PDB file of C-alpha atoms in Angstrom:
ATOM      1  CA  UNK A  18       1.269 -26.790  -5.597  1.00  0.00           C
ATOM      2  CA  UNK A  19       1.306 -24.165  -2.833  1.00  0.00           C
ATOM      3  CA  UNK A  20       3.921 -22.679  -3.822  1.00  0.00           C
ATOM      4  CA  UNK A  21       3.353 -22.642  -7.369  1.00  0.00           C
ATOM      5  CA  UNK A  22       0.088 -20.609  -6.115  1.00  0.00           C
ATOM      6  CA  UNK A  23       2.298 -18.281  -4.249  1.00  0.00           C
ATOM      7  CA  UNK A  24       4.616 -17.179  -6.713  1.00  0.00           C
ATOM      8  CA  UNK A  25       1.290 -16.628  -9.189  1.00  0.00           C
ATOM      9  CA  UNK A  26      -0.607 -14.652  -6.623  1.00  0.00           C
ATOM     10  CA  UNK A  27       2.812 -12.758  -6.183  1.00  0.00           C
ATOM     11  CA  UNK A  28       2.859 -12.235 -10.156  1.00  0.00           C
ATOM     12  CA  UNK A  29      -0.722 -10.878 -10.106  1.00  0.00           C
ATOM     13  CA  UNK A  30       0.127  -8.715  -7.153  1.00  0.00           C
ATOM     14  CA  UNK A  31       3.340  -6.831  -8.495  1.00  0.00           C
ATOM     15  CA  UNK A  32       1.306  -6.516 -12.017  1.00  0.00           C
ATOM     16  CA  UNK A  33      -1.730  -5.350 -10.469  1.00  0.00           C
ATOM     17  CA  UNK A  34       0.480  -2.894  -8.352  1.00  0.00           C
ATOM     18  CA  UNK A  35       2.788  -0.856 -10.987  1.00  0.00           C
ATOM     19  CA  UNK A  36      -0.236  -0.744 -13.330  1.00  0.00           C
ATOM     20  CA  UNK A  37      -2.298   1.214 -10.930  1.00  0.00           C
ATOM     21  CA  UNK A  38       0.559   2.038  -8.201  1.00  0.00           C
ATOM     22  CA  UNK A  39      -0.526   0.653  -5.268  1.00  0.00           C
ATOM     23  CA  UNK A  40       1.497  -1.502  -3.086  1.00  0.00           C
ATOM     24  CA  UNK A  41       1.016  -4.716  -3.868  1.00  0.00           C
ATOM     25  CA  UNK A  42      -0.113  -6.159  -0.350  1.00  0.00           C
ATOM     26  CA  UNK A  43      -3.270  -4.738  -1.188  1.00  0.00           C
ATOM     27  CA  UNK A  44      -3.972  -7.261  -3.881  1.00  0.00           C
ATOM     28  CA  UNK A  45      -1.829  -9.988  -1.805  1.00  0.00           C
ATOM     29  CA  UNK A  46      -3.413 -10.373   1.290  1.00  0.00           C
ATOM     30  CA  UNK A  47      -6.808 -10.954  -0.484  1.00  0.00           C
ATOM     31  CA  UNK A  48      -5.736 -13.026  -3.104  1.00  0.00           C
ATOM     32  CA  UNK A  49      -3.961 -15.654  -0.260  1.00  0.00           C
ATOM     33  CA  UNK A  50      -6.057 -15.584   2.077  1.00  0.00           C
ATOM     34  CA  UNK A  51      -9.012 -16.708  -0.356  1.00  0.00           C
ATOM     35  CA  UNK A  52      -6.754 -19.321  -2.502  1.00  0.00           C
ATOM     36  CA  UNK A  53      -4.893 -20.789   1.285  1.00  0.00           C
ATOM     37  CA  UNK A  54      -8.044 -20.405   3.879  1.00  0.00           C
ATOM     38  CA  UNK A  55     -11.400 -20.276   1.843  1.00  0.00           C
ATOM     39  CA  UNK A  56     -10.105 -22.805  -0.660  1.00  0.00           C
ATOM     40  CA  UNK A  57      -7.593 -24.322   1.627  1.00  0.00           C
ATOM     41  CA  UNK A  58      -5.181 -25.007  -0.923  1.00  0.00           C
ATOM     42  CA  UNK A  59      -2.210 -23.533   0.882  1.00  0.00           C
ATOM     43  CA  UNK A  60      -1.460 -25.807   4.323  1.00  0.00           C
ATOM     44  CA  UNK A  61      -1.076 -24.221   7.714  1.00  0.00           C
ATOM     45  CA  UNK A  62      -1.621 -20.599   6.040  1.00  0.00           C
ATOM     46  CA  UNK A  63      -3.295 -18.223   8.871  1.00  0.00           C
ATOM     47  CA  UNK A  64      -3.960 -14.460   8.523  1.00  0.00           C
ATOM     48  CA  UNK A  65      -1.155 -13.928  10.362  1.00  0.00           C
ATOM     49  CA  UNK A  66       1.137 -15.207   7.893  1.00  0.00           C
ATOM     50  CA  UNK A  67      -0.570 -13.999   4.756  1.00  0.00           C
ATOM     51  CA  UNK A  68       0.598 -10.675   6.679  1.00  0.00           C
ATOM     52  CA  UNK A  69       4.213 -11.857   7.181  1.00  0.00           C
ATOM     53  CA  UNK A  70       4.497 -12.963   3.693  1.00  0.00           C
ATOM     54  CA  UNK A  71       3.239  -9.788   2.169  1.00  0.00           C
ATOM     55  CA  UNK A  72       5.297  -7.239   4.243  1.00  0.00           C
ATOM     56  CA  UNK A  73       8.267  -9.473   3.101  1.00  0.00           C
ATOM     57  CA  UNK A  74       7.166  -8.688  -0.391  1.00  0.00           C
ATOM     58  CA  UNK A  75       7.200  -5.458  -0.231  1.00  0.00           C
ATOM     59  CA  UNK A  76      10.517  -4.723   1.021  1.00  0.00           C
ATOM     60  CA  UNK A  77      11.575  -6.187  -2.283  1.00  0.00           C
ATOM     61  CA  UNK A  78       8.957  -4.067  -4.407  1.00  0.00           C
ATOM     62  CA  UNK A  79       9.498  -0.806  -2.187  1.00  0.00           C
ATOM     63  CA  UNK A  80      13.385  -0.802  -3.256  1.00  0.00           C
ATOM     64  CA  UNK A  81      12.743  -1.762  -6.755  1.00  0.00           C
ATOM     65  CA  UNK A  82      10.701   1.445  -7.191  1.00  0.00           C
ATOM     66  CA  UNK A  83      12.367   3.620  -4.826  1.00  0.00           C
ATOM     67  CA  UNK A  84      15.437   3.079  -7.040  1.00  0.00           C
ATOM     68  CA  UNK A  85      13.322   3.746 -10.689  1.00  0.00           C
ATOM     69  CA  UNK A  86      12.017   7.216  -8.798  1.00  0.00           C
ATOM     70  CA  UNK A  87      15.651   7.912  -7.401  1.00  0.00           C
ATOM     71  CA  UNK A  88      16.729   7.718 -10.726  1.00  0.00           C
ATOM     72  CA  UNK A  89      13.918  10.153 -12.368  1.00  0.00           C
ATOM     73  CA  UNK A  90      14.765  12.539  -8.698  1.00  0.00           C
ATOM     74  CA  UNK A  91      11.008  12.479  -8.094  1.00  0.00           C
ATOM     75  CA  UNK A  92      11.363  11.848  -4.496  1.00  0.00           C
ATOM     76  CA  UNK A  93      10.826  14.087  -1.902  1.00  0.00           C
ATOM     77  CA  UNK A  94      13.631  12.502   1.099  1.00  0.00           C
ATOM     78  CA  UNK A  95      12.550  15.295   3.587  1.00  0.00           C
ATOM     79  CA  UNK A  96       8.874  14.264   3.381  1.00  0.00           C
ATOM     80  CA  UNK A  97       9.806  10.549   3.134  1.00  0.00           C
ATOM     81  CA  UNK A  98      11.700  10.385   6.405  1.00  0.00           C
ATOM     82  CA  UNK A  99       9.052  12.495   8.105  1.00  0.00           C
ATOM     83  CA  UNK A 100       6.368  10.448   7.016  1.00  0.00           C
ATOM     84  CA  UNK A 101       8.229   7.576   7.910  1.00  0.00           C
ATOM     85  CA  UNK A 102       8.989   8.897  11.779  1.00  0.00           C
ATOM     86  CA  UNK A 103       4.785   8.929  12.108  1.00  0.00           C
ATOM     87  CA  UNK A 104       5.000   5.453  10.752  1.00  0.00           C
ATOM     88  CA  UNK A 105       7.090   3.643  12.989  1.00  0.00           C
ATOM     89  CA  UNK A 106       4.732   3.295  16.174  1.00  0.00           C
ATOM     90  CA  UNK A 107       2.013   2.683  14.058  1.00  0.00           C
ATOM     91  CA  UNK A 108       3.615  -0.316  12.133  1.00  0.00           C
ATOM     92  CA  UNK A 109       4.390  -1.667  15.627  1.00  0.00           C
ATOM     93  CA  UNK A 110       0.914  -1.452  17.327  1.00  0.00           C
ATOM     94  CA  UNK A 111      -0.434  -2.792  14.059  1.00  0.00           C
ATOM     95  CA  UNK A 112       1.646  -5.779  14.319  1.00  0.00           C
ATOM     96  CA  UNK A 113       0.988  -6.076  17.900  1.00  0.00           C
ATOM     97  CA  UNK A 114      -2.389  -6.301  16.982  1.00  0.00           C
ATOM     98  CA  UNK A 115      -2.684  -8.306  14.598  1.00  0.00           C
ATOM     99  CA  UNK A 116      -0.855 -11.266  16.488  1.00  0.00           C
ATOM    100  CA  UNK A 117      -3.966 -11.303  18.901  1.00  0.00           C
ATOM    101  CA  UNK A 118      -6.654 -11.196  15.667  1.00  0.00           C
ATOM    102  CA  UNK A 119      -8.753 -14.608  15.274  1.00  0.00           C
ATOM    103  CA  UNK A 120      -9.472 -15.098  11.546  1.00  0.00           C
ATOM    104  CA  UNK A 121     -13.091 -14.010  11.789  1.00  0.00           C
ATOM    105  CA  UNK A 122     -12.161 -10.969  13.361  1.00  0.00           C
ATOM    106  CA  UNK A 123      -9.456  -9.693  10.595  1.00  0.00           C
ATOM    107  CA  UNK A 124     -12.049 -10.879   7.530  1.00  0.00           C
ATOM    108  CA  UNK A 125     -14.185  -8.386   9.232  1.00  0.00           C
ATOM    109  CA  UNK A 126     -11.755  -5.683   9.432  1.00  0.00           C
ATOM    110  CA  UNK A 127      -9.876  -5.831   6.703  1.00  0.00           C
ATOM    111  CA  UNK A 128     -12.967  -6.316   4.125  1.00  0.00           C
ATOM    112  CA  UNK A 129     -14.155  -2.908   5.648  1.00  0.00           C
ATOM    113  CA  UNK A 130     -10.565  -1.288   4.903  1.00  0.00           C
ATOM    114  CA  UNK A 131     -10.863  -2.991   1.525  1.00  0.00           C
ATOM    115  CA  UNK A 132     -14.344  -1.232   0.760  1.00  0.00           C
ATOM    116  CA  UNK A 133     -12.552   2.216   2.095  1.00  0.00           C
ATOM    117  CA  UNK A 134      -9.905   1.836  -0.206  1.00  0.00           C
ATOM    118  CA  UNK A 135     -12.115   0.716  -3.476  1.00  0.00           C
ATOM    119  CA  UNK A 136     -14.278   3.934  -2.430  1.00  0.00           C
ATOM    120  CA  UNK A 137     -10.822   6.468  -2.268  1.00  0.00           C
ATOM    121  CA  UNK A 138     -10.290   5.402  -5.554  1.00  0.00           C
ATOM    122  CA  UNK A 139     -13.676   5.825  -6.796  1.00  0.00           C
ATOM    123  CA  UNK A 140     -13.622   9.120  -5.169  1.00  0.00           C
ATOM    124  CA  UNK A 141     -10.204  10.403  -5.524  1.00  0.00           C
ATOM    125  CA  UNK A 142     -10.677  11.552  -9.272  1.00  0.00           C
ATOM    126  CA  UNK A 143     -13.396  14.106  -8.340  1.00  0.00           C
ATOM    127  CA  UNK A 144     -11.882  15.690  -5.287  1.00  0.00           C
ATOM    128  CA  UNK A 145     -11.027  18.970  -5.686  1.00  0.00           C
ATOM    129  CA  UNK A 146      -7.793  19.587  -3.695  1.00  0.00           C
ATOM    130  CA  UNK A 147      -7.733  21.209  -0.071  1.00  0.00           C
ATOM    131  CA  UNK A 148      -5.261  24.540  -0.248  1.00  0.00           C
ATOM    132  CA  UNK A 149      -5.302  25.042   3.863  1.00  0.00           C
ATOM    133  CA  UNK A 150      -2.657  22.720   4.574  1.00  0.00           C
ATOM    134  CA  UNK A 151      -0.136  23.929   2.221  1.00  0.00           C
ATOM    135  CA  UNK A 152      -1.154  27.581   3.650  1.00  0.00           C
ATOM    136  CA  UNK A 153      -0.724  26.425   7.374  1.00  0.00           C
ATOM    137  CA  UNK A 154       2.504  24.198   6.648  1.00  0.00           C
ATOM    138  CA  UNK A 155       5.913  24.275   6.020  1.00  0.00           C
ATOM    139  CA  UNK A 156       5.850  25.264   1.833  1.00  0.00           C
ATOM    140  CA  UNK A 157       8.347  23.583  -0.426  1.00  0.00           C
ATOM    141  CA  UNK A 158       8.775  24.551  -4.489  1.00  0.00           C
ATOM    142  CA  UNK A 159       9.495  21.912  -7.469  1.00  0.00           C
ATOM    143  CA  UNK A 160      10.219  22.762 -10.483  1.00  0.00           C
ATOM    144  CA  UNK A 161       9.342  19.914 -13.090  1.00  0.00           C
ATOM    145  CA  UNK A 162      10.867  18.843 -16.464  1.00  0.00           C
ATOM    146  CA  UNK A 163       8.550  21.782 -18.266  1.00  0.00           C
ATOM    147  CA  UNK A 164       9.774  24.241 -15.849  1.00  0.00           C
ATOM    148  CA  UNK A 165       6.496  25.238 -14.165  1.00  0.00           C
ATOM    149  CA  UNK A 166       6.740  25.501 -10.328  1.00  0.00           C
ATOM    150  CA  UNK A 167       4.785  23.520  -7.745  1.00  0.00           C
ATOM    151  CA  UNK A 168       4.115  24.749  -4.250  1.00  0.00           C
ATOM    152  CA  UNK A 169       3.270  22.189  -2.231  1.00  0.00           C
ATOM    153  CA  UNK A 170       3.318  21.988   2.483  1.00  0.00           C
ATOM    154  CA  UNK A 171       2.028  20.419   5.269  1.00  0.00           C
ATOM    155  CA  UNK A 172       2.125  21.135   9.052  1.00  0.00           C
ATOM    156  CA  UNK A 173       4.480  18.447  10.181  1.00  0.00           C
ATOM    157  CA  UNK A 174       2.077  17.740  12.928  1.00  0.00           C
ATOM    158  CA  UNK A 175      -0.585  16.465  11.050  1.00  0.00           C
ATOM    159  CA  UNK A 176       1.287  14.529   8.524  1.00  0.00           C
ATOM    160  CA  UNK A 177       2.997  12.453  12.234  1.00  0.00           C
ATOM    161  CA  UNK A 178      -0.678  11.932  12.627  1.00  0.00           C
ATOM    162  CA  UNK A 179      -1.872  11.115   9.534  1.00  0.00           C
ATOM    163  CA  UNK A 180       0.843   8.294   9.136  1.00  0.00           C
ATOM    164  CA  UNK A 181       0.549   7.172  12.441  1.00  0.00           C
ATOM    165  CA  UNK A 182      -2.953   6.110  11.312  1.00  0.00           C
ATOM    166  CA  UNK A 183      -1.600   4.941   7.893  1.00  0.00           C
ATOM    167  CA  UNK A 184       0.979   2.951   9.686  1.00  0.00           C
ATOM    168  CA  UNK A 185      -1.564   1.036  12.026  1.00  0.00           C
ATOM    169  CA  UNK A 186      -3.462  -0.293   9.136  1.00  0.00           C
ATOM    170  CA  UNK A 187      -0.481  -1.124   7.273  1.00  0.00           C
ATOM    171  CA  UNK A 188       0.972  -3.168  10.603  1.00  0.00           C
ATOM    172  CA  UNK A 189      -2.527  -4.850  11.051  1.00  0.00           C
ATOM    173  CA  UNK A 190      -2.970  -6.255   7.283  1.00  0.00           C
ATOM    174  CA  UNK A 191       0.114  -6.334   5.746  1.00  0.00           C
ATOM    175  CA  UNK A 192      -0.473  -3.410   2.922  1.00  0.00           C
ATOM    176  CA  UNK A 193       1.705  -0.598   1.923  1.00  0.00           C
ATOM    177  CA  UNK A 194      -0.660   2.444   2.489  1.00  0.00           C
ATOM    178  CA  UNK A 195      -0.027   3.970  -0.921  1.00  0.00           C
ATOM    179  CA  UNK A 196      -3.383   3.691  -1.556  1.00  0.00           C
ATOM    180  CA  UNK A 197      -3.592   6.142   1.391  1.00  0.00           C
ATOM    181  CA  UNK A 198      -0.747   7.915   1.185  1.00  0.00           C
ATOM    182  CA  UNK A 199      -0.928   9.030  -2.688  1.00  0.00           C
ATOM    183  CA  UNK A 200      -4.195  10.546  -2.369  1.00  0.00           C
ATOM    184  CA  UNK A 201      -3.366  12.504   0.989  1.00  0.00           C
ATOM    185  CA  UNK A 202       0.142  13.930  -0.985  1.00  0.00           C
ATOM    186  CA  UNK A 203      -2.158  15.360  -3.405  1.00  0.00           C
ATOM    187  CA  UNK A 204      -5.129  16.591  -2.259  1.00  0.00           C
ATOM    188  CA  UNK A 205      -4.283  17.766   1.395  1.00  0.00           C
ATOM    189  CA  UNK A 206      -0.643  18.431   0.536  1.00  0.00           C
ATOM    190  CA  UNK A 207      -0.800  19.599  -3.223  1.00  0.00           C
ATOM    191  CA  UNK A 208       2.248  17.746  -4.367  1.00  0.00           C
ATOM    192  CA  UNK A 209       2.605  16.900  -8.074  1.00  0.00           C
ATOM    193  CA  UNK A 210       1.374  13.791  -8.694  1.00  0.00           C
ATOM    194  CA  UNK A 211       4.551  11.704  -9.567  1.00  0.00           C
ATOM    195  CA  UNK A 212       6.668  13.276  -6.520  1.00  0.00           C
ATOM    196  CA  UNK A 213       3.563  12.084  -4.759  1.00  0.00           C
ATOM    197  CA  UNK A 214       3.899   8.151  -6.175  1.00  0.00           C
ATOM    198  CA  UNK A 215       8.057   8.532  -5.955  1.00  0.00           C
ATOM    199  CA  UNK A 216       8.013   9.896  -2.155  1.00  0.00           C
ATOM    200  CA  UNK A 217       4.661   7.370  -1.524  1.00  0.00           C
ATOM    201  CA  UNK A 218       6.975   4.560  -2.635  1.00  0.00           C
ATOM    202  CA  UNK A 219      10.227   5.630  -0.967  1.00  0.00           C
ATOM    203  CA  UNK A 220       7.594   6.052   2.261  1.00  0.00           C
ATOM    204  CA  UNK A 221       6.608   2.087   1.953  1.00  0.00           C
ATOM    205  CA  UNK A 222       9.793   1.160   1.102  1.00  0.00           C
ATOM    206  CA  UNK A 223      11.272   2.314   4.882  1.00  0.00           C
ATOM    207  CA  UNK A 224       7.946   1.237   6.576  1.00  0.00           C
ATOM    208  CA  UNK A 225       7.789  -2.047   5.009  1.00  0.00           C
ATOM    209  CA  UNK A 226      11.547  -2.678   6.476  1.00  0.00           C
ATOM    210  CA  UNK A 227      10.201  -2.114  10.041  1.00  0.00           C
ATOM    211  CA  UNK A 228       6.731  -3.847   9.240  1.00  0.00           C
ATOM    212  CA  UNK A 229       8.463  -7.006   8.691  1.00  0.00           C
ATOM    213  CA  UNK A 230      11.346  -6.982  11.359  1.00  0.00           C
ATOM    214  CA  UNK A 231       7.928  -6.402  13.743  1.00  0.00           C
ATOM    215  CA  UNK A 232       6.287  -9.287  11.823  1.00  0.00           C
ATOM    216  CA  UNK A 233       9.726 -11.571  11.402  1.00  0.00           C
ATOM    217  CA  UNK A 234      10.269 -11.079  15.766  1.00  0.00           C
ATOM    218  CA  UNK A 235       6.609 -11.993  16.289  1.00  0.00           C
ATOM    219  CA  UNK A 236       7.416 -15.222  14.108  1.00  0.00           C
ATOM    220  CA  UNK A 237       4.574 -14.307  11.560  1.00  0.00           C
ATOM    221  CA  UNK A 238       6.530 -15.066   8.307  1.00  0.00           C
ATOM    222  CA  UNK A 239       7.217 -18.566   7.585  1.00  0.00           C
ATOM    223  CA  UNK A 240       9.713 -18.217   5.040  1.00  0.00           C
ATOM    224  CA  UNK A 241       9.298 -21.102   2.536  1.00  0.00           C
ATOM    225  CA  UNK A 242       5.680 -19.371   1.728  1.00  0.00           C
ATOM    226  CA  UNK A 243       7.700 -16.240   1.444  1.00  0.00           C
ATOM    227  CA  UNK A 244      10.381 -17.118  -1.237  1.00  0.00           C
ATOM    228  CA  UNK A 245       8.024 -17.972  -3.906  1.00  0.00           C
ATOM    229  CA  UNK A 246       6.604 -14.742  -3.961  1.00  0.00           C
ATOM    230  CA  UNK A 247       9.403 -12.608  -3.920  1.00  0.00           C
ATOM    231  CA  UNK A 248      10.451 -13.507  -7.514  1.00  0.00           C
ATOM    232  CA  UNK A 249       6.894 -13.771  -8.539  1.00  0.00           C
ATOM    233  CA  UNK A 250       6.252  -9.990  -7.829  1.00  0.00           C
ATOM    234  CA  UNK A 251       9.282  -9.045  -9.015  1.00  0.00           C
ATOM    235  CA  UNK A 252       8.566 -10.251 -12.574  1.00  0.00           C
ATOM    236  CA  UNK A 253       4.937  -9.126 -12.146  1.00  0.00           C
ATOM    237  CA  UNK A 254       6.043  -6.096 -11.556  1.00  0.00           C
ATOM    238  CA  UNK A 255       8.257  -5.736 -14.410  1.00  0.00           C
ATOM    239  CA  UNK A 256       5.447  -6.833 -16.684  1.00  0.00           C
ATOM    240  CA  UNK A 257       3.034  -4.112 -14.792  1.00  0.00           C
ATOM    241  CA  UNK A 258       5.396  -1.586 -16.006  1.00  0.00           C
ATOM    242  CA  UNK A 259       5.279  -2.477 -19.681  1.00  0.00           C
ATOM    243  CA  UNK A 260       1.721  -3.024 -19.861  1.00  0.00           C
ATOM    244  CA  UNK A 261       1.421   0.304 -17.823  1.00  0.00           C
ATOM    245  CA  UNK A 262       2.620   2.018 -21.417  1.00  0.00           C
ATOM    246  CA  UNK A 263       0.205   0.439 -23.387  1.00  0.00           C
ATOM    247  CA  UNK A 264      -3.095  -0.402 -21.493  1.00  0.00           C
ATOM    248  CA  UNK A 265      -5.913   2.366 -20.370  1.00  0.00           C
ATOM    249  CA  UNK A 266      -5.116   2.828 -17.035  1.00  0.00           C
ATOM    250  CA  UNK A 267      -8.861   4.045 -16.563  1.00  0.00           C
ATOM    251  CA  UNK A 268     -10.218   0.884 -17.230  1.00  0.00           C
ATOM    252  CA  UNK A 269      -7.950  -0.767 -15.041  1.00  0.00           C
ATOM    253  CA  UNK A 270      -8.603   1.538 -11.948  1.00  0.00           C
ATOM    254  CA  UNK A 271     -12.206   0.289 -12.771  1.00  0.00           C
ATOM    255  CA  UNK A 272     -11.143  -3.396 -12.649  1.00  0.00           C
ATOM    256  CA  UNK A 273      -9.147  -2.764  -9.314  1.00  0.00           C
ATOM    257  CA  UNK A 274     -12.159  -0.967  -8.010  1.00  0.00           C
ATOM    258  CA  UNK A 275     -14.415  -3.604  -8.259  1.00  0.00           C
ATOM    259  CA  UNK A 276     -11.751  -6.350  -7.113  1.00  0.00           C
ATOM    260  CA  UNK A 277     -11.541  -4.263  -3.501  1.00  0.00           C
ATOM    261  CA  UNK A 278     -15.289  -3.828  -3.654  1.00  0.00           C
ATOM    262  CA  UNK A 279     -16.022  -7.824  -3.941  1.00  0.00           C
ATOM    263  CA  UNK A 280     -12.890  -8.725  -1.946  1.00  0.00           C
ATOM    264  CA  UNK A 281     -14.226  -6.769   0.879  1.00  0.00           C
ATOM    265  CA  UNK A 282     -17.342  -7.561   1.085  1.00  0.00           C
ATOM    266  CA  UNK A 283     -16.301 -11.212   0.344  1.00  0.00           C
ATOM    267  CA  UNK A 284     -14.371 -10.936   3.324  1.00  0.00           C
ATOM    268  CA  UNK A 285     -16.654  -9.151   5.515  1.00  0.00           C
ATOM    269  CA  UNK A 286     -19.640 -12.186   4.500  1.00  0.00           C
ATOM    270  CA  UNK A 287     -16.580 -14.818   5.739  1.00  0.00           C
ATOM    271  CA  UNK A 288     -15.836 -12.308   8.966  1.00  0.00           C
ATOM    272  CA  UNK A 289     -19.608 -12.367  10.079  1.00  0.00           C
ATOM    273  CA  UNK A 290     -20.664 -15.744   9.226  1.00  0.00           C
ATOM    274  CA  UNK A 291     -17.834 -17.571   8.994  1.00  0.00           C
TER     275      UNK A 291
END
């Protein structure tokens, strides 16, 4: 039964995540730890491993996509592997962390994030972008398919910064921080939107490699919870992307929006009084 449960919540995940591209811990971590510790229909499941198993997952999602973007050369590498150096200490405080966290305690937390999240993507439609970064960066070109150039930048300090901070919260709950990481591309940095998702995803991809060798040494992914899901996301995933041709995608930004909004404050209700 538990594992049948898994491999669902894994389905919903990876279809929830290419619809809307967002990593798929996002809709993971909520989705378990309701069904395993609220319900308690998953045995011996603790926030901890709800992390483990999702960071697992998204190796397997990260270099699924990765690959699709290689393929369409909408990643930026440069940016990637930069992104990914102000990652790295980030992943492995997070997961530091989060080894220490009581179950009250990461509710709490993580229904906040949750709320952040549903509110960037409420928000991230009507922001206008921000031109000083490109101006006081390092400025790259792009031409696209339609041959219109894109200038996009960022000072290399800010984006270790910025990631470093991304990184943390993806360490701590087990997400992928495209949620984060798409918006900042755009609107700080001015890249074009799918270089953006391509370089977002080739960014999770690397971090979610290091997010679960931290999580794997700390011994936070029990592995026959894990399995299940893997193949799960992977055809939810594929489904995502069909659906993704054929379904508004504004409506289901809406439904996503609302999902975070009640997760959270589900979650912050279960972190506060238990």
């Amino acid at each position: 039964m538990a594992y049948l449960l898994l491999a669902i919540i894994g389905a919903i995940s990876g279809v929830m995540g290419s619809i809307v591209g967002l990593g798929g811990g996002t809709i993971l971590v909520p989705l378990t730890l309701l069904v395993g510790i609220n319900f308690g229909w998953i045995p011996g499941i603790t926030p901890q491993s709800v992390v483990g198993i999702s960071v697992i997952m998204m190796v397997f999602n990260g270099l699924s996509s990765t690959i699709s973007h290689m393929k369409a050369k909408t990643v930026d590498f440069r940016t990637g592997w930069i992104f990914f150096a102000g990652s790295i200490p980030g992943l492995m405080i997070g997961a530091f962390v989060n080894k220490g966290m009581d179950l009250p305690s990461f509710n709490l937390y993580f229904g906040i994030l949750l709320i952040v999240l549903s509110i960037l993507l409420l928000a991230r439609k009507y922001l206008k972008p921000i031109q000083w970064f490109v101006n006081h960066g390092k400025q790259m070109t792009f031409i696209d398919t339609h041959g219109d150039t894109h200038v996009y930048g960022y000072p290399i300090w800010f984006a270790l910064v910025l990631t470093f901070i991304i990184g943390f919260a993806s360490g701590l709950f087990g997400i992928g921080g495209g949620t984060m990481i798409v918006p900042a591309l755009i609107l700080l940095f001015l890249f074009p939107p799918h270089i953006a998702v391509g370089t977002s995803m080739f960014i999770v991809f690397l971090s979610a490699i290091v997010n679960s060798a931290s999580h794997i040494s700390l011994g936070h992914v029990p592995w026959l919870y894990a399995l299940p899901v893997i193949p799960g996301a992977y055809i939810g995933g594929t489904i995502g992307t069909m659906l993704n041709k054929k379904m508004n995608s504004d409506t289901l930004v809406l439904v996503l929006r609302i999902m975070l909004l009640l997760f959270g404050v589900r979650s912050i209700i279960d972190g506060i009084w238990g």
